[in-house]
Coordinates of C-alpha atoms in Angstrom, one line a residue:
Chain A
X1 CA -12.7 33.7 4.9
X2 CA -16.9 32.7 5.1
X3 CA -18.7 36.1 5.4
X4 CA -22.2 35.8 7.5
X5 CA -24.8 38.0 6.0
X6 CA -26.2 40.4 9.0
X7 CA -29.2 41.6 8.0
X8 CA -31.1 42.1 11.2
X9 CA -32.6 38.5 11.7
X10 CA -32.1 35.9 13.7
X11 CA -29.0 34.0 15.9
X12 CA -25.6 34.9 13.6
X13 CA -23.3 34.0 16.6
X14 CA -24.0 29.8 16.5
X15 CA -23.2 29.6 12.7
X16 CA -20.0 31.5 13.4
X17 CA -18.9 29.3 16.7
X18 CA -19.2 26.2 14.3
X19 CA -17.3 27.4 11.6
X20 CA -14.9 28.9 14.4
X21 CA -15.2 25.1 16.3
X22 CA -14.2 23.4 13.3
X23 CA -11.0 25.5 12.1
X24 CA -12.4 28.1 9.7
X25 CA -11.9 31.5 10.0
X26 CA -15.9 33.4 9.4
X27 CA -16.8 36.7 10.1
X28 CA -20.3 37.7 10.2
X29 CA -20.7 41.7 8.6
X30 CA -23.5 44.3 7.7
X31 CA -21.9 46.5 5.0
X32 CA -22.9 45.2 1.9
X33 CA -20.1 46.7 0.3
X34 CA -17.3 44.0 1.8
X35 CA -19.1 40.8 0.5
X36 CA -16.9 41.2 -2.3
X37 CA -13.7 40.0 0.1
X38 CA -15.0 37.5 0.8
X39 CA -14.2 33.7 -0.8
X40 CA -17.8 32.2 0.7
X41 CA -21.1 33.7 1.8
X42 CA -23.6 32.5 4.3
X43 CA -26.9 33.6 4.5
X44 CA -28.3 32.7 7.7
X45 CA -32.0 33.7 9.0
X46 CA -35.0 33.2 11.3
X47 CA -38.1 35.2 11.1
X48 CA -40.5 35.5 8.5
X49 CA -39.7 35.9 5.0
X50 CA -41.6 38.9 4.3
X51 CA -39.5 40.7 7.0
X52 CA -36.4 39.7 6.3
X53 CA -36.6 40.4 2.3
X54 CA -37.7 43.8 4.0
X55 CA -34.5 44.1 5.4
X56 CA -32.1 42.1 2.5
X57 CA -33.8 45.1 0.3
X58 CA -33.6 48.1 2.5
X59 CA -29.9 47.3 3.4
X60 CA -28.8 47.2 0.2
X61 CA -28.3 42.9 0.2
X62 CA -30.5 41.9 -2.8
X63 CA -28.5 43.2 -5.8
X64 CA -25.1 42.2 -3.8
X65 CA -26.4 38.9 -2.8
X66 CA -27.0 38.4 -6.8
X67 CA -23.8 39.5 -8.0
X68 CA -22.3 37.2 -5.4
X69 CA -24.1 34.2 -6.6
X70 CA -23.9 35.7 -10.5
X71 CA -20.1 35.9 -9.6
X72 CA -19.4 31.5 -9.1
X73 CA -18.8 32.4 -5.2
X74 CA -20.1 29.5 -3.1
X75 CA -23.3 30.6 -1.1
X76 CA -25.3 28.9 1.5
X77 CA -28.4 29.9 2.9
X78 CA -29.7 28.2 5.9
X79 CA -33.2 27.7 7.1
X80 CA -34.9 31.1 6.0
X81 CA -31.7 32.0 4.5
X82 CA -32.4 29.0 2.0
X83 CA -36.2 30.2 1.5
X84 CA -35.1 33.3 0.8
X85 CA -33.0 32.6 -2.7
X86 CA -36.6 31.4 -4.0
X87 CA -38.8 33.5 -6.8
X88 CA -41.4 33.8 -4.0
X89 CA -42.4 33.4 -0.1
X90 CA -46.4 33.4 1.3
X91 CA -45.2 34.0 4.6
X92 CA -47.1 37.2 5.7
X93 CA -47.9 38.4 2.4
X94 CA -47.0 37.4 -1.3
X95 CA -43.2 38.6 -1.8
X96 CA -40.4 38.6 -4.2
X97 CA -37.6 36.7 -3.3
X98 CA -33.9 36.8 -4.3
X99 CA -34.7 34.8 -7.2
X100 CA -31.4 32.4 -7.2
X101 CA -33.2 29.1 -7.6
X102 CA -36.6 29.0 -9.3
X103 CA -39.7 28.0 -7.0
X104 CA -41.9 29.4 -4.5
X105 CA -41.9 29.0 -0.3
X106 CA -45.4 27.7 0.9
X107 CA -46.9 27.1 4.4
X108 CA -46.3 23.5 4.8
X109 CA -50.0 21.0 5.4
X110 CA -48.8 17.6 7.0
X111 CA -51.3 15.0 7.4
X112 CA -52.0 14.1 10.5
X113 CA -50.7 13.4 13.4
X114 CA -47.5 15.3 11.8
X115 CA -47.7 18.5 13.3
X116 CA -46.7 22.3 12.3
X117 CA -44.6 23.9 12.8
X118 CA -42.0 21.1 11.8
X119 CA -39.5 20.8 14.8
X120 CA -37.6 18.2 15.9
X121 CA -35.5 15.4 14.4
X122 CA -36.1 14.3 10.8
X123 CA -34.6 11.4 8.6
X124 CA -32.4 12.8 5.3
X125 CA -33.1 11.1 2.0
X126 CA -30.8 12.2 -0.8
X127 CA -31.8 12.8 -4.1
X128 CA -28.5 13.3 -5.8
X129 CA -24.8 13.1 -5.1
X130 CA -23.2 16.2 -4.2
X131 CA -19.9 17.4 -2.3
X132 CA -21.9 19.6 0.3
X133 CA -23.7 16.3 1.1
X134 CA -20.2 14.1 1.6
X135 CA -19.5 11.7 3.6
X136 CA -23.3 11.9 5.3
X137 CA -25.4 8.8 5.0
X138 CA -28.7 8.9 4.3
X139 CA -30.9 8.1 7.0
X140 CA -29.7 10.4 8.9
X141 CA -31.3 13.1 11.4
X142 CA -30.9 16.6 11.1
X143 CA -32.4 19.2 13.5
X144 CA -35.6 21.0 11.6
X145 CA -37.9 24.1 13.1
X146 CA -39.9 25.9 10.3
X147 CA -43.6 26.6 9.1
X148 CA -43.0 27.0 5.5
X149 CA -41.1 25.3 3.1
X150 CA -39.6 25.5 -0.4
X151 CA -41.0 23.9 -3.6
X152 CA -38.2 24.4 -6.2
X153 CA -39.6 24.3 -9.8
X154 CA -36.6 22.2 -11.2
X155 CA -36.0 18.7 -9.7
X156 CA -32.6 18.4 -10.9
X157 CA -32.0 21.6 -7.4
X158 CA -33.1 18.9 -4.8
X159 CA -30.2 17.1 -3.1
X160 CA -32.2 15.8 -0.3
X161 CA -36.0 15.4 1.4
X162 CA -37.3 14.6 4.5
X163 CA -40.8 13.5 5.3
X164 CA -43.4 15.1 7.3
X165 CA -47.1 14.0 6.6
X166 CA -45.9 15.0 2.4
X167 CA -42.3 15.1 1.1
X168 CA -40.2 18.5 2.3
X169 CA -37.2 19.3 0.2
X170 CA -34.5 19.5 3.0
X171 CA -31.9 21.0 0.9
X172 CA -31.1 22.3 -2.7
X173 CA -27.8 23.2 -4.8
X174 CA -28.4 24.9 -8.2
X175 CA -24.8 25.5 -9.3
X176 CA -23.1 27.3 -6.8
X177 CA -26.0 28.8 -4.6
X178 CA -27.2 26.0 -1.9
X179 CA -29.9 25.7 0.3
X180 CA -30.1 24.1 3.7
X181 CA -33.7 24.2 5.3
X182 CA -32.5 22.2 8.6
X183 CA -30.0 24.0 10.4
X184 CA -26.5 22.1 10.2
X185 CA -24.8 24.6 12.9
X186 CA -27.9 22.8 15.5
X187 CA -27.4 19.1 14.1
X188 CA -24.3 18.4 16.0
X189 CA -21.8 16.0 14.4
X190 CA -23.3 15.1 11.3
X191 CA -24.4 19.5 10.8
X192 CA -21.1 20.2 11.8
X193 CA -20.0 18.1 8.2
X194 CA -21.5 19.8 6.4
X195 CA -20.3 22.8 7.1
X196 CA -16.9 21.8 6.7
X197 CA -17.6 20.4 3.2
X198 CA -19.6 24.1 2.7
X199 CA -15.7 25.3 3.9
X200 CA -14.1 23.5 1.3
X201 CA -16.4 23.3 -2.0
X202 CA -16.3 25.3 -5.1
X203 CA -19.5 25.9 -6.3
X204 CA -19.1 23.2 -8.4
X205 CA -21.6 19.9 -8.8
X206 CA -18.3 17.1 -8.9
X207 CA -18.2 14.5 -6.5
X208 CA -14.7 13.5 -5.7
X209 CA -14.7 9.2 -6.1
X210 CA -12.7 8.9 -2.8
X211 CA -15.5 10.5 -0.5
X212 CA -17.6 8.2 1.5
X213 CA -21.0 8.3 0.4
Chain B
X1 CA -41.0 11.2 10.1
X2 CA -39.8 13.7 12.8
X3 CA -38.8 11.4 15.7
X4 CA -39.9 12.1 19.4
X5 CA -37.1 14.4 21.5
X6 CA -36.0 13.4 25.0
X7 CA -35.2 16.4 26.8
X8 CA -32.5 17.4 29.7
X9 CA -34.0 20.6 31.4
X10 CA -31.8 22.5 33.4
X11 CA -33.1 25.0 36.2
X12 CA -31.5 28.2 36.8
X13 CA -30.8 30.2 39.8
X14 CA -28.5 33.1 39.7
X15 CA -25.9 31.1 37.2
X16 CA -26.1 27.7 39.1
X17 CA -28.0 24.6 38.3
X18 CA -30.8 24.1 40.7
X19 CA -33.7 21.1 41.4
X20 CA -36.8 21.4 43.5
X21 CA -39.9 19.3 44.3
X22 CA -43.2 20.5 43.1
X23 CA -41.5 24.2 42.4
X24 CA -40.0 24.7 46.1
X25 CA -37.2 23.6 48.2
X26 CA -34.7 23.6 45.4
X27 CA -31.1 22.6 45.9
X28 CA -28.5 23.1 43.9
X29 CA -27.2 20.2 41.5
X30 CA -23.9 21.8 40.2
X31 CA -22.3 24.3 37.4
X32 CA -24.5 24.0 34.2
X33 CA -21.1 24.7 31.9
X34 CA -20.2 21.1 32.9
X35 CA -24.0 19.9 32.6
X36 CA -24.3 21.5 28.8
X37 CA -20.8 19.9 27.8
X38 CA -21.9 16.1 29.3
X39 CA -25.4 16.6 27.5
X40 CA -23.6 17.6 24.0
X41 CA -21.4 14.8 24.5
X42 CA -24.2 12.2 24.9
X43 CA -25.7 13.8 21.8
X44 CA -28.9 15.0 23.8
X45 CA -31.7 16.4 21.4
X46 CA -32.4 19.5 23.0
X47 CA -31.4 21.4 25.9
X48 CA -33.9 23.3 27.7
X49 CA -32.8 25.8 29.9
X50 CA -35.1 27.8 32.8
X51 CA -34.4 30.7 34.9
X52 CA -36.7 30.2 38.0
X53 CA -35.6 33.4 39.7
X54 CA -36.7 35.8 36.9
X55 CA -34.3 39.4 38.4
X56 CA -32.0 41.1 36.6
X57 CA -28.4 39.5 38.0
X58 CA -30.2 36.2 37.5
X59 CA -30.8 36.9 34.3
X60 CA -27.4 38.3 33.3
X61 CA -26.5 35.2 34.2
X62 CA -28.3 33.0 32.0
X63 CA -27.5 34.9 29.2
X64 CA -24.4 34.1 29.7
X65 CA -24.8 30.7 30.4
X66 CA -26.9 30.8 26.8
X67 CA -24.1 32.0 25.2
X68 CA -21.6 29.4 26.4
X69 CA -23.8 26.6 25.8
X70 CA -24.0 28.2 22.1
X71 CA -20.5 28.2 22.1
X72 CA -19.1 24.7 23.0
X73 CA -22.1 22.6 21.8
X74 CA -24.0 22.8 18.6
X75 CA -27.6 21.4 19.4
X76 CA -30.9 23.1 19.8
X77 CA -31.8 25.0 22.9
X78 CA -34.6 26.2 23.9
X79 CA -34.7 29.1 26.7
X80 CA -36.8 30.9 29.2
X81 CA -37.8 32.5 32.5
X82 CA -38.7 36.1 33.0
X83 CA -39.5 36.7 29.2
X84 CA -41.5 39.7 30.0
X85 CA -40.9 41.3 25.9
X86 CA -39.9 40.6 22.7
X87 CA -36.6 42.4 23.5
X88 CA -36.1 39.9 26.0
X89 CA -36.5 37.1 23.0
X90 CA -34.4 39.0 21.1
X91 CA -31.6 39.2 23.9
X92 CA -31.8 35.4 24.4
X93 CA -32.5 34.4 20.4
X94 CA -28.9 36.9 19.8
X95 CA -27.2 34.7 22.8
X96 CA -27.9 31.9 21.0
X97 CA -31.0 30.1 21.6
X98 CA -33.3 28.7 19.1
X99 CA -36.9 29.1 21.1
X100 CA -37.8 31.1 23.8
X101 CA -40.5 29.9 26.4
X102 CA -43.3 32.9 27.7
X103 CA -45.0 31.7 30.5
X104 CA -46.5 34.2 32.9
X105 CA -46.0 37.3 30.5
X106 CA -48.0 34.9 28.0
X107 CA -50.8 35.5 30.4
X108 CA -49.8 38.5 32.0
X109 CA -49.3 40.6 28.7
X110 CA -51.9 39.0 26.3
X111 CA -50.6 40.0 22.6
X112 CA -46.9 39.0 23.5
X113 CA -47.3 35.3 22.0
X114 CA -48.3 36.6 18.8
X115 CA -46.6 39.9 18.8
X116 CA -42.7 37.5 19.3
X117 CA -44.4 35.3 16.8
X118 CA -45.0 37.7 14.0
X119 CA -41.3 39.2 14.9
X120 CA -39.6 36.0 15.1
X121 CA -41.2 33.4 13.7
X122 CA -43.9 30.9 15.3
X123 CA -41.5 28.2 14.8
X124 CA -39.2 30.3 17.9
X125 CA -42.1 31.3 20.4
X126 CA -42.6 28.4 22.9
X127 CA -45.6 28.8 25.3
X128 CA -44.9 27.3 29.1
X129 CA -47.5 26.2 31.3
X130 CA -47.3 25.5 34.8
X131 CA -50.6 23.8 36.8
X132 CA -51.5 22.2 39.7
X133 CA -54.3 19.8 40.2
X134 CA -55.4 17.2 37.8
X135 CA -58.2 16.6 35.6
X136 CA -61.3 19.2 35.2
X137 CA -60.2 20.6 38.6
X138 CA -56.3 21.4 37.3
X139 CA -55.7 25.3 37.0
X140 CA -52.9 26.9 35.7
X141 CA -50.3 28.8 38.3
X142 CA -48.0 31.8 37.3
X143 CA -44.7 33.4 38.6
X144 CA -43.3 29.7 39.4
X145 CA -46.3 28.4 40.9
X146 CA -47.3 31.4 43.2
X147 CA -49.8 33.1 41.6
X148 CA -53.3 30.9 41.0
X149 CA -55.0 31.4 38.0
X150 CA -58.8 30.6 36.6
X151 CA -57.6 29.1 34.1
X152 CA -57.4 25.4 32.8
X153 CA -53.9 24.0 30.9
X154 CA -56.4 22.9 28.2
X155 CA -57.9 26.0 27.5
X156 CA -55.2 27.7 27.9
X157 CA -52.8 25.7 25.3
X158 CA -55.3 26.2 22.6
X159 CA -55.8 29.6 23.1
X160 CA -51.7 29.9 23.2
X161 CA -51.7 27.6 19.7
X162 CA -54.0 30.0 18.0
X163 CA -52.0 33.3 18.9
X164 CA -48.7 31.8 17.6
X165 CA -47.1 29.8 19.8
X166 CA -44.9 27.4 18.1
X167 CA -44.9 24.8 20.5
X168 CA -46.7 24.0 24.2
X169 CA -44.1 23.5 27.5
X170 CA -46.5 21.8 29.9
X171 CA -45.1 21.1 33.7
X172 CA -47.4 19.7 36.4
X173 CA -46.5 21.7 39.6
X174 CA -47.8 18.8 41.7
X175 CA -45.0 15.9 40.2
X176 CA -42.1 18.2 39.6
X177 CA -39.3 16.1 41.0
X178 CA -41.9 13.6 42.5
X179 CA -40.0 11.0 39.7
X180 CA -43.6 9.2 40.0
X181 CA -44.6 9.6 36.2
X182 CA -46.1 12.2 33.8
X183 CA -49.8 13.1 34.6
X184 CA -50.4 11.4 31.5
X185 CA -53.7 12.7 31.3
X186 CA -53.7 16.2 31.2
X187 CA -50.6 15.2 28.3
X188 CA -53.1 13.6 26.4
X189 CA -55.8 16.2 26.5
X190 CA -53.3 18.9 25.3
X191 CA -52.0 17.4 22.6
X192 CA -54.7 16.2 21.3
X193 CA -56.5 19.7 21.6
X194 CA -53.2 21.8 19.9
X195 CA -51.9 21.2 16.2
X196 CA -48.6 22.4 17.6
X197 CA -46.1 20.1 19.6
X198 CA -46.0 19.3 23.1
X199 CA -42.6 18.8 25.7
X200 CA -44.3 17.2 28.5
X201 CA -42.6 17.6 31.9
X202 CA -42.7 17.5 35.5
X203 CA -42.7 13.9 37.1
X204 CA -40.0 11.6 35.1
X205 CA -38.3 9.3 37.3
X206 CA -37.9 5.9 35.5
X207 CA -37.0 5.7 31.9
X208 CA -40.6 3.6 31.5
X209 CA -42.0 6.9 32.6
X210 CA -41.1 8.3 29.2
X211 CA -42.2 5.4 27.3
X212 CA -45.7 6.1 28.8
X213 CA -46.1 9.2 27.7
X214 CA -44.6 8.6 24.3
X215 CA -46.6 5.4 24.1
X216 CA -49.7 6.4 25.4
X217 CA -49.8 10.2 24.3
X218 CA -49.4 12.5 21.3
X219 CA -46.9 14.4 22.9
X220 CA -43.8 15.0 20.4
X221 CA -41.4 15.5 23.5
X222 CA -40.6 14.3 27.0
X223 CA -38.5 16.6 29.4
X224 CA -37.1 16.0 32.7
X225 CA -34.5 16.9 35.2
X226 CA -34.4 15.3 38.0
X227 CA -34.1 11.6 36.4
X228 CA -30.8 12.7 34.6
X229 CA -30.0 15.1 37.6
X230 CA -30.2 12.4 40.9
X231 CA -28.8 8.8 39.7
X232 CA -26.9 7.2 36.9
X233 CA -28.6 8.0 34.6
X234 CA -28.2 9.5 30.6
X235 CA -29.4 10.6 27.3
X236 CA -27.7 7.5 25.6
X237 CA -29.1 5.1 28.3
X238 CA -33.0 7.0 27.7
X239 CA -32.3 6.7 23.9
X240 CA -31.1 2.5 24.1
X241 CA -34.5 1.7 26.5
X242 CA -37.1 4.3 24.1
X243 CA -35.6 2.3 21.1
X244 CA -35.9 -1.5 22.3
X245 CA -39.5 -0.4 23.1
X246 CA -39.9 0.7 18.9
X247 CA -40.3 4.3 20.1
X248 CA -38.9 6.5 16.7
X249 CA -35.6 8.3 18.2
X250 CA -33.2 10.4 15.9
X251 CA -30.2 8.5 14.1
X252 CA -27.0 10.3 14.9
X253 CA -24.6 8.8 12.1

């Protein structure tokens, strides 16, 4: 069973109908206290990431949300969710994050004519190999709407980029804690993958020879 | 790069799919359940969908019809009509949309723009506006095109940009299902005067019409309903014509 992290921001219901669409039983919950029966967690979000580390820490999420990814339990964070298991987010007002993958979350500054905020279609270029990223190819569009976006201090956490007037990191893995700053439950067939290889991995880095790449 | 959207928009009227010319004499085009699971099959960017009746059972409705469309199809939808408070965003960003569109309340109620935007996220908060006329003359009209206002779409869209709003709707009055073409200029002058995106609409009626405004403007998105609504017409055929013409369209697989 996936659990979905409700923590008071942001559309919960589409991530659920995908997992739900493609076969996987998810329940999205509020009570900290039952993320521990749960064999995947998905931390969803949209807002700003000053409010919603607001509410993570009021609610009692942030020490939970570490033990689950101290624990080897596959996480996912999508879109905030993802800029939210940085060191640090800008976004109204300098604040701690969950501190699961080293880096900060900035404002993003395209060159023009690339505009802000950073919505629409946008071409994936992977950086490594890694199951959550299966059987997509590069080249590929995913569905993209945010402001800021995350600069992870360690390279070896980016699994793919996108361009938009500058390089954005599109999505990280650092052991078993992953980040998705498109929104895979919005990108149709190729999002919906995804999240079926999210249903299925173990945390692990290992790319099975007999996917597609 | 992010890649221009072509966008189906569907009108709303108590929980039925509606199209009018130049925001009157609408006449119903059919069940939008049906319309949202055509447009997820032809892998259609974006949905936009508009309530143009803005009461309560009318809106009860397009909740509803949110929810659905959240349920059977997983692409981005953007939703508005009657957005009066950030509870309403929250109502329709919980149903399942991904942005909401203020229009006369973004007048109406200045501090809403930025008040949803500091709640929800600029990225969420899309600002509509609906004008008549063209050029210098062209003023922006509330309440679906009843209400006259002073000001200009220009103005207006930059002083929308700078309290928030994530992106800029902008619907001529005057070619809403005219199918004659996008008033191209008044396209031009917003986007070139907002650092947020533009959906152009109102006037699409030939798939060279969104070429032109893709072409010839900065506009990051062309809507329209009444070219998919009336005629044979499809995302997939819109997507083959933009891409022989070099125009930068998503990749699906």
């Amino acid at each position: 069973m996936i659990g979905i992290v409700d923590y008071g921001m942001g559309n919960l219901g589409s991530v659920r109908n995908a997992f739900e669409h493609l076969g996987h039983a998810a329940r999205i919950f509020d009570d900290p206290q039952e993320a521990a029966g749960f064999e995947r967690i998905l931390l969803p979000g949209v807002g700003s990431f000053a409010q919603a580390m607001r509410n993570l820490d009021e609610r009692g999420w942030s020490p939970v949300l570490r033990e689950v990814a101290a624990s080897g339990k596959p996480m996912l964070g999508i879109c905030l969710g993802m800029q939210l298991l940085f060191d640090r987010g800008e976004e109204h007002g300098d604040t701690a994050g969950l501190g699961l993958v080293p880096g900060k979350v900035i404002r993003m500054q395209p060159t023009p004519p690339n505009r802000l905020p950073h919505v629409g279609w946008n071409t994936l270029d992977h950086a490594r190999r890694h199951p959550l990223h299966a059987g997509v190819k590069d080249h590929v569009d995913f569905y993209f709407v945010h402001s800021y976006h995350c600069v992870p201090d360690d390279e070896a956490d980016v699994l793919a980029r996108v361009d938009h007037g500058g390089r954005v990191v599109a999505s990280v893995a650092r052991a078993n804690v992953a980040g998705m700053q498109f929104h895979p439950e919005k990108s149709q067939a190729v999002g919906l993958k995804l999240l079926e290889n999210f249903a299925g991995w173990d945390g692990g880095d290992t790319v099975g020879s007999a996917l597609p790449w | 790069m992010v890649k221009k959207r072509v966008i189906p928009v569907l009108l709303l009227k108590d929980g039925r799919m509606v199209k009018g010319r130049q925001f009157k004499d609408y006449r119903d085009t059919g069940d939008p359940k049906s319309a949202v699971r055509i447009y997820n099959a032809q892998d259609a960017d974006e949905l936009v969908f508009l309530d143009i009746q803005a009461s309560l059972q009318s809106r009860g409705a397009l909740v509803e019809i949110v929810r659905n469309a959240a349920t059977e199809s997983f692409m981005p939808l953007t939703v508005g009509g009657g957005v009066t408070s950030t509870d309403d965003v929250r109502e329709l960003l919980r149903a399942g949309a991904d942005k909401v569109v203020i229009t006369t309340a973004a007048v109406k109620q200045p501090g809403l723009i930025r008040a949803a935007a500091e709640m929800f996220g600029a990225q969420c908060v899309v600002a509509g506006i609906d004008y008549r006329g063209s050029g210098a003359d062209a003023r922006v009209w509330l309440h679906c095109g009843t209400e006259e206002t002073s000001h200009h779409p220009v103005a207006l869209a930059k002083s929308f940009a700078e309290q928030g709003a994530g992106e800029i709707f902008l619907n001529s009055i005057d070619r809403d299902g005219c199918m004659e073409g996008y008033d191209l200029e008044m396209a031009a002058q917003v986007a070139d005067a907002v650092p947020v995106p533009v959906i152009v609409c109102g006037g699409a009626g030939h798939f060279m019409h969104l070429a032109e405004a893709l072409q010839q403007t900065a506009v990051s998105a062309v809507a329209c309903a009444s070219l998919f609504h009336f005629g044979d017409n499809n995302p997939i055929r819109a997507r083959s014509y933009l891409r022989n013409l070099k125009i930068p369209l998503r990749v699906l697989k």
